[in-house]
Amino acid sequence: MTYTFDPPLNDIQRMIRDSARSFVDEKVRPIAAELDATERYPTELYQEMASLGMLGLTVPEAHGGVGAGALAYAVLMEELGRGYASVADQCGLVELVSSLLSEHGTPEQRERYMGPLLRGERRCAYAITEAGAGSDVGGIRCTATRTADGWSLSGEKLWIHNAPVADFAVVLARSNVELGKRGMSIFLVDSDLPGYTAGPREHKMGQRASPLGSLSFEAVPLSGDALLGTEGQGFKMMMSVLDKGRVGIASLAVGILQAALEASIDYARMRRQFDRPIADFQAVQWMLADMAKATHGARLMVHAAADKMDRGERASVEASMAKCAASDAAVEHTANAVQIHGGMGYTRGIEVERLYRDAKITQIYEGTNQIQRMIISRALLS
């Protein structure tokens, strides 16, 4: 593996990194191209990750997790992102859903949903986005109406991670349309309930083994215990895990950067033109140097945000900075990795071509980078 500029880690964080690195090199990287080509959901990988304690890493041990901090989670996500972004994406999804269940769920909800999720036995979807509600979460129209037995859920969600394969969905809906954001609640919705329909799978540009689709709810009957946490607190609860989510995506992007750097160094040493390795040419050397700078800088920003979270401090601005910087760098420098590889880099099945496609979505999900810039600028001007 190419030399990395690692910030200091404690023994637990280093152990998690080394374990994840070995898992990625032995199990993920060898099949990443196959997963990208076939869009297969690799159940076997997620079950092994569950057995290694990689799912729900920050969930307290009392609730079935490892009880590690945000920095340990960032280290894990970087290594998984270096292997294949779709695998890291699944880890991030489980982390967010299990965090909500751990903090707001009843013992019965944690037993029914979180336990099987962390063991790799059930698959979840995180259902917020709608046709008119992407960056503007307050624009959702999905509604939950009270009934004699609990709730009736109606509406549609778009571009939902895991929608085609989920056993249950965590759904943000309006439980009181008069109260705006203060009238939103979260519901746990099993996929076998009447009126629950998963739409066809979307075929994406990148992260192709991470299934994406729509969800439709037509008067889905929910019992009273389907409500997660307190009624009317759904928006606040969803926002509470965004910092961790953005640190996770930033870490994934750093992993993509690291993979692109490694592949580019190897190719530059091997590829010969004009009777010399192209690594001898200053134009290529400077591209590699810029790629290394960007990777190191993004990693430091991620670690700074995660460390602040581990100290119990709010890190919204730092998480936005890390997510924005890391994802922008991933898009820029995977393009440079393709350039270094020349015509070979533009060929399907070559690692850097996949990395280039996988990088783009990191600028979009968990809040677009335009939203991140708004968060940062408002903090500067407040």
PDB file of C-alpha atoms in Angstrom, residues 228-377:
ATOM      1  CA  LEU A 228     -39.849   6.345  16.720  1.00  0.00           C
ATOM      2  CA  GLY A 229     -39.208   8.729  19.577  1.00  0.00           C
ATOM      3  CA  THR A 230     -41.617  11.564  20.228  1.00  0.00           C
ATOM      4  CA  GLU A 231     -44.288  12.798  17.844  1.00  0.00           C
ATOM      5  CA  GLY A 232     -43.309  16.091  16.212  1.00  0.00           C
ATOM      6  CA  GLN A 233     -39.577  15.598  16.828  1.00  0.00           C
ATOM      7  CA  GLY A 234     -38.802  13.805  13.573  1.00  0.00           C
ATOM      8  CA  PHE A 235     -37.104  16.701  11.798  1.00  0.00           C
ATOM      9  CA  LYS A 236     -34.925  17.431  14.809  1.00  0.00           C
ATOM     10  CA  MET A 237     -34.043  13.741  15.189  1.00  0.00           C
ATOM     11  CA  MET A 238     -33.071  13.383  11.543  1.00  0.00           C
ATOM     12  CA  MET A 239     -30.954  16.542  11.705  1.00  0.00           C
ATOM     13  CA  SER A 240     -29.209  15.239  14.830  1.00  0.00           C
ATOM     14  CA  VAL A 241     -27.441  12.500  12.860  1.00  0.00           C
ATOM     15  CA  LEU A 242     -26.488  14.659   9.866  1.00  0.00           C
ATOM     16  CA  ASP A 243     -23.092  15.692  11.263  1.00  0.00           C
ATOM     17  CA  LYS A 244     -22.125  12.049  11.669  1.00  0.00           C
ATOM     18  CA  GLY A 245     -23.513  11.298   8.221  1.00  0.00           C
ATOM     19  CA  ARG A 246     -21.448  14.071   6.646  1.00  0.00           C
ATOM     20  CA  VAL A 247     -18.299  12.937   8.418  1.00  0.00           C
ATOM     21  CA  GLY A 248     -19.015   9.461   7.071  1.00  0.00           C
ATOM     22  CA  ILE A 249     -19.395  10.646   3.469  1.00  0.00           C
ATOM     23  CA  ALA A 250     -16.302  12.842   3.791  1.00  0.00           C
ATOM     24  CA  SER A 251     -14.351   9.805   5.014  1.00  0.00           C
ATOM     25  CA  LEU A 252     -15.677   7.716   2.126  1.00  0.00           C
ATOM     26  CA  ALA A 253     -14.473  10.426  -0.265  1.00  0.00           C
ATOM     27  CA  VAL A 254     -11.026  10.378   1.357  1.00  0.00           C
ATOM     28  CA  GLY A 255     -10.963   6.625   0.768  1.00  0.00           C
ATOM     29  CA  ILE A 256     -11.732   7.195  -2.914  1.00  0.00           C
ATOM     30  CA  LEU A 257      -8.911   9.753  -3.046  1.00  0.00           C
ATOM     31  CA  GLN A 258      -6.483   7.340  -1.420  1.00  0.00           C
ATOM     32  CA  ALA A 259      -7.395   4.567  -3.856  1.00  0.00           C
ATOM     33  CA  ALA A 260      -6.963   6.932  -6.808  1.00  0.00           C
ATOM     34  CA  LEU A 261      -3.553   8.055  -5.509  1.00  0.00           C
ATOM     35  CA  GLU A 262      -2.342   4.494  -5.035  1.00  0.00           C
ATOM     36  CA  ALA A 263      -3.533   3.379  -8.464  1.00  0.00           C
ATOM     37  CA  SER A 264      -1.981   6.438 -10.126  1.00  0.00           C
ATOM     38  CA  ILE A 265       1.420   5.982  -8.480  1.00  0.00           C
ATOM     39  CA  ASP A 266       1.511   2.311  -9.471  1.00  0.00           C
ATOM     40  CA  TYR A 267       0.534   3.066 -13.054  1.00  0.00           C
ATOM     41  CA  ALA A 268       2.944   5.990 -13.380  1.00  0.00           C
ATOM     42  CA  ARG A 269       5.807   3.744 -12.323  1.00  0.00           C
ATOM     43  CA  MET A 270       4.789   0.983 -14.738  1.00  0.00           C
ATOM     44  CA  ARG A 271       3.699   2.915 -17.835  1.00  0.00           C
ATOM     45  CA  ARG A 272       6.550   3.846 -20.166  1.00  0.00           C
ATOM     46  CA  GLN A 273       6.626   6.529 -22.853  1.00  0.00           C
ATOM     47  CA  PHE A 274       9.682   7.901 -24.665  1.00  0.00           C
ATOM     48  CA  ASP A 275      11.715   5.049 -23.101  1.00  0.00           C
ATOM     49  CA  ARG A 276      10.974   6.259 -19.564  1.00  0.00           C
ATOM     50  CA  PRO A 277       8.331   5.617 -16.906  1.00  0.00           C
ATOM     51  CA  ILE A 278       5.811   8.455 -17.033  1.00  0.00           C
ATOM     52  CA  ALA A 279       6.561   8.965 -13.329  1.00  0.00           C
ATOM     53  CA  ASP A 280       9.780  10.622 -14.499  1.00  0.00           C
ATOM     54  CA  PHE A 281       7.863  13.487 -16.104  1.00  0.00           C
ATOM     55  CA  GLN A 282       7.261  16.581 -14.030  1.00  0.00           C
ATOM     56  CA  ALA A 283       3.705  17.003 -15.342  1.00  0.00           C
ATOM     57  CA  VAL A 284       2.749  13.636 -13.860  1.00  0.00           C
ATOM     58  CA  GLN A 285       4.752  14.201 -10.677  1.00  0.00           C
ATOM     59  CA  TRP A 286       2.897  17.428  -9.965  1.00  0.00           C
ATOM     60  CA  MET A 287      -0.477  15.775 -10.525  1.00  0.00           C
ATOM     61  CA  LEU A 288       0.497  13.089  -8.012  1.00  0.00           C
ATOM     62  CA  ALA A 289       1.752  15.718  -5.568  1.00  0.00           C
ATOM     63  CA  ASP A 290      -1.523  17.655  -5.793  1.00  0.00           C
ATOM     64  CA  MET A 291      -3.481  14.440  -5.314  1.00  0.00           C
ATOM     65  CA  ALA A 292      -1.464  13.592  -2.196  1.00  0.00           C
ATOM     66  CA  LYS A 293      -1.940  17.113  -0.799  1.00  0.00           C
ATOM     67  CA  ALA A 294      -5.684  16.960  -1.324  1.00  0.00           C
ATOM     68  CA  THR A 295      -5.947  13.524   0.258  1.00  0.00           C
ATOM     69  CA  HIS A 296      -3.945  14.523   3.307  1.00  0.00           C
ATOM     70  CA  GLY A 297      -5.771  17.823   3.747  1.00  0.00           C
ATOM     71  CA  ALA A 298      -9.215  16.219   3.444  1.00  0.00           C
ATOM     72  CA  ARG A 299      -8.244  13.505   5.915  1.00  0.00           C
ATOM     73  CA  LEU A 300      -7.115  16.115   8.451  1.00  0.00           C
ATOM     74  CA  MET A 301     -10.410  17.994   8.097  1.00  0.00           C
ATOM     75  CA  VAL A 302     -12.390  14.795   8.621  1.00  0.00           C
ATOM     76  CA  HIS A 303     -10.387  13.875  11.702  1.00  0.00           C
ATOM     77  CA  ALA A 304     -10.766  17.377  13.144  1.00  0.00           C
ATOM     78  CA  ALA A 305     -14.564  17.237  12.778  1.00  0.00           C
ATOM     79  CA  ALA A 306     -14.785  13.714  14.199  1.00  0.00           C
ATOM     80  CA  ASP A 307     -12.487  14.565  17.104  1.00  0.00           C
ATOM     81  CA  LYS A 308     -14.683  17.537  17.999  1.00  0.00           C
ATOM     82  CA  MET A 309     -17.735  15.282  17.982  1.00  0.00           C
ATOM     83  CA  ASP A 310     -15.941  12.813  20.254  1.00  0.00           C
ATOM     84  CA  ARG A 311     -15.344  15.635  22.713  1.00  0.00           C
ATOM     85  CA  GLY A 312     -19.099  16.124  22.905  1.00  0.00           C
ATOM     86  CA  GLU A 313     -19.053  19.411  20.995  1.00  0.00           C
ATOM     87  CA  ARG A 314     -21.238  20.375  18.059  1.00  0.00           C
ATOM     88  CA  ALA A 315     -19.287  20.062  14.811  1.00  0.00           C
ATOM     89  CA  SER A 316     -21.807  21.041  12.136  1.00  0.00           C
ATOM     90  CA  VAL A 317     -19.549  23.588  10.436  1.00  0.00           C
ATOM     91  CA  GLU A 318     -16.489  21.332  10.598  1.00  0.00           C
ATOM     92  CA  ALA A 319     -18.502  18.388   9.225  1.00  0.00           C
ATOM     93  CA  SER A 320     -19.786  20.549   6.359  1.00  0.00           C
ATOM     94  CA  MET A 321     -16.268  21.769   5.597  1.00  0.00           C
ATOM     95  CA  ALA A 322     -14.902  18.230   5.595  1.00  0.00           C
ATOM     96  CA  LYS A 323     -17.704  16.852   3.446  1.00  0.00           C
ATOM     97  CA  CYS A 324     -17.482  19.689   0.931  1.00  0.00           C
ATOM     98  CA  ALA A 325     -13.689  19.690   0.678  1.00  0.00           C
ATOM     99  CA  ALA A 326     -13.263  15.920   0.530  1.00  0.00           C
ATOM    100  CA  SER A 327     -15.963  15.343  -2.072  1.00  0.00           C
ATOM    101  CA  ASP A 328     -14.833  18.211  -4.297  1.00  0.00           C
ATOM    102  CA  ALA A 329     -11.278  16.885  -4.120  1.00  0.00           C
ATOM    103  CA  ALA A 330     -12.444  13.357  -4.902  1.00  0.00           C
ATOM    104  CA  VAL A 331     -14.145  14.498  -8.097  1.00  0.00           C
ATOM    105  CA  GLU A 332     -11.195  16.656  -9.185  1.00  0.00           C
ATOM    106  CA  HIS A 333      -8.475  14.132  -8.506  1.00  0.00           C
ATOM    107  CA  THR A 334     -10.196  10.989  -9.731  1.00  0.00           C
ATOM    108  CA  ALA A 335     -10.426  12.925 -13.008  1.00  0.00           C
ATOM    109  CA  ASN A 336      -6.679  13.468 -12.780  1.00  0.00           C
ATOM    110  CA  ALA A 337      -6.201   9.771 -12.046  1.00  0.00           C
ATOM    111  CA  VAL A 338      -8.037   8.971 -15.269  1.00  0.00           C
ATOM    112  CA  GLN A 339      -5.801  11.489 -17.065  1.00  0.00           C
ATOM    113  CA  ILE A 340      -2.648   9.836 -15.735  1.00  0.00           C
ATOM    114  CA  HIS A 341      -3.928   6.472 -16.977  1.00  0.00           C
ATOM    115  CA  GLY A 342      -4.640   7.964 -20.409  1.00  0.00           C
ATOM    116  CA  GLY A 343      -6.809   5.880 -22.730  1.00  0.00           C
ATOM    117  CA  MET A 344      -6.584   2.955 -20.306  1.00  0.00           C
ATOM    118  CA  GLY A 345      -8.219   5.075 -17.596  1.00  0.00           C
ATOM    119  CA  TYR A 346     -11.241   5.711 -19.799  1.00  0.00           C
ATOM    120  CA  THR A 347     -11.950   1.982 -20.119  1.00  0.00           C
ATOM    121  CA  ARG A 348     -14.723   0.243 -18.179  1.00  0.00           C
ATOM    122  CA  GLY A 349     -13.303  -2.208 -15.656  1.00  0.00           C
ATOM    123  CA  ILE A 350     -10.256  -0.097 -14.805  1.00  0.00           C
ATOM    124  CA  GLU A 351     -10.262   0.981 -11.144  1.00  0.00           C
ATOM    125  CA  VAL A 352      -9.801   4.716 -11.696  1.00  0.00           C
ATOM    126  CA  GLU A 353     -12.704   4.824 -14.168  1.00  0.00           C
ATOM    127  CA  ARG A 354     -14.956   3.392 -11.434  1.00  0.00           C
ATOM    128  CA  LEU A 355     -13.532   5.738  -8.816  1.00  0.00           C
ATOM    129  CA  TYR A 356     -14.289   8.716 -11.067  1.00  0.00           C
ATOM    130  CA  ARG A 357     -17.938   7.648 -11.364  1.00  0.00           C
ATOM    131  CA  ASP A 358     -18.227   6.764  -7.677  1.00  0.00           C
ATOM    132  CA  ALA A 359     -16.856  10.124  -6.558  1.00  0.00           C
ATOM    133  CA  LYS A 360     -19.522  12.333  -8.107  1.00  0.00           C
ATOM    134  CA  ILE A 361     -22.397  11.428  -5.803  1.00  0.00           C
ATOM    135  CA  THR A 362     -20.358  12.443  -2.752  1.00  0.00           C
ATOM    136  CA  GLN A 363     -20.941  16.068  -3.807  1.00  0.00           C
ATOM    137  CA  ILE A 364     -24.698  15.472  -3.794  1.00  0.00           C
ATOM    138  CA  TYR A 365     -25.935  13.203  -1.006  1.00  0.00           C
ATOM    139  CA  GLU A 366     -26.025  14.020   2.716  1.00  0.00           C
ATOM    140  CA  GLY A 367     -26.691  17.584   1.600  1.00  0.00           C
ATOM    141  CA  THR A 368     -25.334  18.989  -1.654  1.00  0.00           C
ATOM    142  CA  ASN A 369     -22.086  20.904  -1.506  1.00  0.00           C
ATOM    143  CA  GLN A 370     -24.053  24.062  -2.225  1.00  0.00           C
ATOM    144  CA  ILE A 371     -25.909  23.434   1.058  1.00  0.00           C
ATOM    145  CA  GLN A 372     -22.586  22.831   2.820  1.00  0.00           C
ATOM    146  CA  ARG A 373     -21.332  26.199   1.587  1.00  0.00           C
ATOM    147  CA  MET A 374     -24.494  27.850   2.904  1.00  0.00           C
ATOM    148  CA  ILE A 375     -23.929  26.299   6.337  1.00  0.00           C
ATOM    149  CA  ILE A 376     -20.301  27.429   6.378  1.00  0.00           C
ATOM    150  CA  SER A 377     -20.988  30.962   5.162  1.00  0.00           C
TER     151      SER A 377
END
